[in-house]
Short mmCIF file of C-alpha atoms and ligand atoms in Angstrom, two decimals:
data_model
loop_
_atom_site.label_atom_id
_atom_site.label_comp_id
_atom_site.label_asym_id
_atom_site.label_seq_id
_atom_site.Cartn_x
_atom_site.Cartn_y
_atom_site.Cartn_z
CA UNK Q 25 0.00 0.00 0.00
CA UNK Q 26 2.86 2.40 0.70
CA UNK Q 27 3.82 2.62 -2.99
CA UNK Q 28 0.20 3.34 -3.89
CA UNK Q 29 0.07 6.09 -1.26
CA UNK Q 30 3.29 7.67 -2.44
CA UNK Q 31 2.12 7.72 -6.06
CA UNK Q 32 -1.16 9.23 -4.94
CA UNK Q 33 0.65 11.93 -2.90
CA UNK Q 34 2.92 12.72 -5.85
CA UNK Q 35 -0.02 12.93 -8.24
CA UNK Q 36 -2.05 15.34 -6.10
CA UNK Q 37 0.84 17.52 -4.98
CA UNK Q 38 1.70 17.95 -8.66
CA UNK Q 39 -1.92 18.73 -9.49
CA UNK Q 40 -2.55 21.21 -6.65
CA UNK Q 41 0.92 22.59 -5.91
CA UNK Q 42 -0.35 25.79 -4.28
CA UNK Q 43 -2.66 24.06 -1.83
CA UNK Q 44 -1.59 21.92 1.03
CA UNK Q 45 -4.39 19.42 0.88
CA UNK Q 46 -4.19 16.62 3.41
CA UNK Q 47 -4.78 13.19 1.91
CA UNK Q 48 -6.57 10.80 4.26
CA UNK Q 49 -5.85 7.25 3.16
CA UNK Q 50 -7.65 4.04 3.96
CA UNK Q 51 -6.56 2.02 6.99
CA UNK Q 52 -6.97 -1.40 8.54
CA UNK Q 53 -6.54 -4.92 7.21
CA UNK Q 54 -5.38 -4.35 3.63
CA UNK Q 55 -4.86 -8.00 2.67
CA UNK Q 56 -8.12 -9.77 1.73
CA UNK Q 57 -10.21 -8.34 4.58
CA UNK Q 58 -13.75 -9.69 5.06
CA UNK Q 59 -15.07 -6.17 4.43
CA UNK Q 60 -13.82 -2.99 2.75
CA UNK Q 61 -15.97 -0.12 3.94
CA UNK Q 62 -16.16 2.87 1.60
CA UNK Q 63 -17.42 6.27 2.73
CA UNK Q 64 -17.65 9.57 0.87
CA UNK Q 65 -14.80 11.84 1.96
CA UNK Q 66 -12.95 12.83 5.12
CA UNK Q 67 -14.30 15.59 7.34
CA UNK Q 68 -12.58 17.94 9.75
CA UNK Q 69 -11.58 15.39 12.39
CA UNK Q 70 -10.41 12.91 9.77
CA UNK Q 71 -8.17 15.58 8.24
CA UNK Q 72 -6.76 16.63 11.62
CA UNK Q 73 -6.02 13.04 12.61
CA UNK Q 74 -5.27 11.82 9.05
CA UNK Q 75 -7.50 8.80 9.60
CA UNK Q 76 -10.87 7.90 8.04
CA UNK Q 77 -14.01 7.73 10.18
CA UNK Q 78 -12.85 9.24 13.45
CA UNK Q 79 -14.66 11.80 15.64
CA UNK Q 80 -18.42 11.78 15.20
CA UNK Q 81 -18.27 9.57 12.11
CA UNK Q 82 -16.16 7.16 14.13
CA UNK Q 83 -18.91 6.89 16.73
CA UNK Q 84 -21.35 5.95 13.95
CA UNK Q 85 -18.84 3.43 12.72
CA UNK Q 86 -18.59 1.84 16.17
CA UNK Q 87 -22.35 1.27 16.07
CA UNK Q 88 -21.99 -0.33 12.68
CA UNK Q 89 -19.14 -2.59 13.80
CA UNK Q 90 -21.03 -3.70 16.88
CA UNK Q 91 -24.16 -4.52 14.86
CA UNK Q 92 -22.26 -6.68 12.39
CA UNK Q 93 -19.89 -8.15 15.02
CA UNK Q 94 -16.66 -7.05 13.32
CA UNK Q 95 -13.64 -5.32 14.83
CA UNK Q 96 -12.25 -2.16 13.29
CA UNK Q 97 -8.79 -3.68 12.84
CA UNK Q 98 -10.03 -6.72 10.93
CA UNK Q 99 -11.65 -4.67 8.15
CA UNK Q 100 -10.34 -2.02 5.75
CA UNK Q 101 -11.88 1.47 5.89
CA UNK Q 102 -11.56 4.09 3.18
CA UNK Q 103 -13.32 6.89 1.29
CA UNK Q 104 -13.94 7.65 -2.38
CA UNK Q 105 -12.43 11.13 -2.13
CA UNK Q 106 -9.32 11.39 0.02
CA UNK Q 107 -9.29 15.11 0.72
CA UNK Q 108 -11.86 17.07 2.73
CA UNK Q 109 -14.25 18.97 0.42
CA UNK Q 110 -14.96 22.31 2.06
CA UNK Q 111 -16.93 25.48 1.48
CA UNK Q 112 -16.40 28.86 3.09
CA UNK Q 113 -19.41 30.90 4.21
CA UNK Q 114 -19.73 34.66 3.72
CA UNK Q 115 -18.62 35.02 7.35
CA UNK Q 116 -15.55 32.95 6.66
CA UNK Q 117 -16.46 29.75 8.49
CA UNK Q 118 -15.35 26.52 6.85
CA UNK Q 119 -17.69 23.54 6.58
CA UNK Q 120 -17.98 20.23 4.71
CA UNK Q 121 -19.70 19.91 1.35
CA UNK Q 122 -20.33 16.89 -0.89
CA UNK Q 123 -17.47 16.14 -3.31
CA UNK Q 124 -17.91 17.82 -6.70
CA UNK Q 125 -17.64 16.23 -10.14
CA UNK Q 126 -13.99 17.12 -10.55
CA UNK Q 127 -13.01 15.58 -7.21
CA UNK Q 128 -15.00 12.43 -7.95
CA UNK Q 129 -13.44 12.08 -11.41
CA UNK Q 130 -9.93 12.55 -9.98
CA UNK Q 131 -10.28 10.16 -7.05
CA UNK Q 132 -12.41 7.34 -8.45
CA UNK Q 133 -9.53 5.71 -10.39
CA UNK Q 134 -7.50 5.74 -7.13
CA UNK Q 135 -10.37 3.98 -5.39
CA UNK Q 136 -10.53 1.35 -8.12
CA UNK Q 137 -6.83 0.70 -7.84
CA UNK Q 138 -7.10 0.54 -4.04
CA UNK Q 139 -9.87 -2.09 -4.25
CA UNK Q 140 -7.80 -4.23 -6.64
CA UNK Q 141 -4.82 -3.98 -4.27
CA UNK Q 142 -6.82 -4.82 -1.15
CA UNK Q 143 -8.95 -7.58 -2.71
CA UNK Q 144 -11.70 -7.48 -0.06
CA UNK Q 145 -14.14 -10.35 0.19
CA UNK Q 146 -17.02 -7.87 0.35
CA UNK Q 147 -17.34 -4.18 -0.51
CA UNK Q 148 -19.70 -2.20 1.72
CA UNK Q 149 -20.53 1.25 0.35
CA UNK Q 150 -21.98 3.93 2.62
CA UNK Q 151 -24.36 6.26 0.80
CA UNK Q 152 -24.81 7.29 -2.82
CA UNK Q 153 -21.35 8.72 -3.47
CA UNK Q 154 -19.54 5.42 -2.90
CA UNK Q 155 -22.29 3.44 -4.65
CA UNK Q 156 -22.14 5.69 -7.73
CA UNK Q 157 -18.35 5.50 -7.83
CA UNK Q 158 -18.63 1.72 -8.31
CA UNK Q 159 -21.95 1.12 -10.09
CA UNK Q 160 -22.46 4.42 -11.94
CA UNK Q 161 -25.08 7.13 -11.55
CA UNK Q 162 -27.95 5.03 -12.91
CA UNK Q 163 -28.71 3.46 -9.53
CA UNK Q 164 -29.62 4.89 -6.13
CA UNK Q 165 -29.11 3.79 -2.59
CA UNK Q 166 -32.90 3.90 -2.15
CA UNK Q 167 -33.22 1.11 -4.73
CA UNK Q 168 -30.28 -1.07 -3.80
CA UNK Q 169 -29.68 -0.74 -0.05
CA UNK Q 170 -29.45 -4.03 1.79
CA UNK Q 171 -29.21 -6.17 -1.35
CA UNK Q 172 -25.95 -7.73 -2.51
CA UNK Q 173 -24.76 -6.50 -5.92
CA UNK Q 174 -21.82 -7.40 -8.16
CA UNK Q 175 -19.28 -4.73 -9.02
CA UNK Q 176 -16.68 -5.17 -11.73
CA UNK Q 177 -13.70 -2.98 -10.95
CA UNK Q 178 -11.20 -2.15 -13.68
CA UNK Q 179 -7.95 -0.29 -13.42
CA UNK Q 180 -5.07 -0.14 -15.86
CA UNK Q 181 -5.55 -3.53 -17.50
CA UNK Q 182 -6.51 -5.29 -14.26
CA UNK Q 183 -10.02 -6.32 -13.41
CA UNK Q 184 -11.89 -7.95 -10.53
CA UNK Q 185 -15.50 -8.68 -9.71
CA UNK Q 186 -16.56 -8.13 -6.11
CA UNK Q 187 -19.71 -8.61 -4.09
CA UNK Q 188 -20.98 -5.20 -3.03
CA UNK Q 189 -23.43 -4.54 -0.21
CA UNK Q 190 -24.87 -0.98 -0.35
CA UNK Q 191 -25.83 0.71 2.93
CA UNK Q 192 -27.22 4.16 3.63
CA UNK Q 193 -24.56 6.51 4.93
CA UNK Q 194 -24.80 6.48 8.77
CA UNK Q 195 -24.77 10.31 8.71
CA UNK Q 196 -27.96 10.35 6.64
CA UNK Q 197 -29.68 8.33 9.36
CA UNK Q 198 -29.02 11.17 11.78
CA UNK Q 199 -30.80 13.63 9.49
CA UNK Q 200 -33.62 11.23 8.59
CA UNK Q 201 -34.78 9.26 11.60
CA UNK Q 202 -37.29 7.29 9.48
CA UNK Q 203 -34.32 5.48 7.93
CA UNK Q 204 -33.13 4.12 11.26
CA UNK Q 205 -35.25 0.94 11.17
CA UNK Q 206 -34.36 0.35 7.50
CA UNK Q 207 -30.66 0.74 8.28
CA UNK Q 208 -30.86 -1.69 11.20
CA UNK Q 209 -32.63 -4.23 9.02
CA UNK Q 210 -29.91 -3.81 6.38
CA UNK Q 211 -27.24 -4.42 9.04
CA UNK Q 212 -28.95 -7.68 10.00
CA UNK Q 213 -29.00 -8.67 6.32
CA UNK Q 214 -25.29 -7.80 6.07
CA UNK Q 215 -24.51 -9.98 9.09
CA UNK Q 216 -26.38 -12.78 7.28
CA UNK Q 217 -24.24 -12.27 4.16
CA UNK Q 218 -21.06 -12.39 6.27
CA UNK Q 219 -22.24 -15.55 8.08
CA UNK Q 220 -23.11 -17.22 4.78
CA UNK Q 221 -19.55 -16.49 3.63
CA UNK Q 222 -18.14 -18.05 6.79
CA UNK Q 223 -17.05 -14.73 8.33
N1 URA L 320 -15.80 10.49 7.68
C1 URA L 320 -15.25 9.76 6.71
O1 URA L 320 -14.08 9.40 6.77
N2 URA L 320 -16.01 9.45 5.66
C2 URA L 320 -17.30 9.79 5.55
O2 URA L 320 -17.94 9.44 4.56
C3 URA L 320 -17.84 10.56 6.61
C4 URA L 320 -17.07 10.90 7.64
#
């Protein structure tokens, strides 16, 4: 993984020489983990600590891990976009925003390569951004959540087909309480998928 990271750093520092953007890479078990979890992009805490899913998002992740009976260190955790997308208000305060088209186009090939390096037994996408990065914009999380899909991942002459289990993004549950029961049902289904695979 270190070579991948170094190439990624070189690529983005060449692309955005004036800006000191912090890249937040994936972490965890990077050799055939039972699950590779893919979020959208790092936020403020992730950028400060240079780790995905820490702070408030990390608390959500703990709930997820408990529900599916997995430990953080036995899975691999990453994001589609590896820099924090921000906007600045008229008053000058900085906040998160969804990744834009340019960021998605730049980072998606790096995600594909990362998946082919890690070779997870199951991809778990959180929310629409990660789902679209792997299955295209023609599907939505509302249609596919909780149902195992197949994703063919291609990068530079290599190719792999992976089982993909789409989940709502845990942050969206906070803003839409009605999704809570659906999300919990999806987590039970995911546990069933992991059990069926002997994990
Ligand atoms: N933190 C992350 O690392 N990714 C997300 O998608 C949300 C919060």
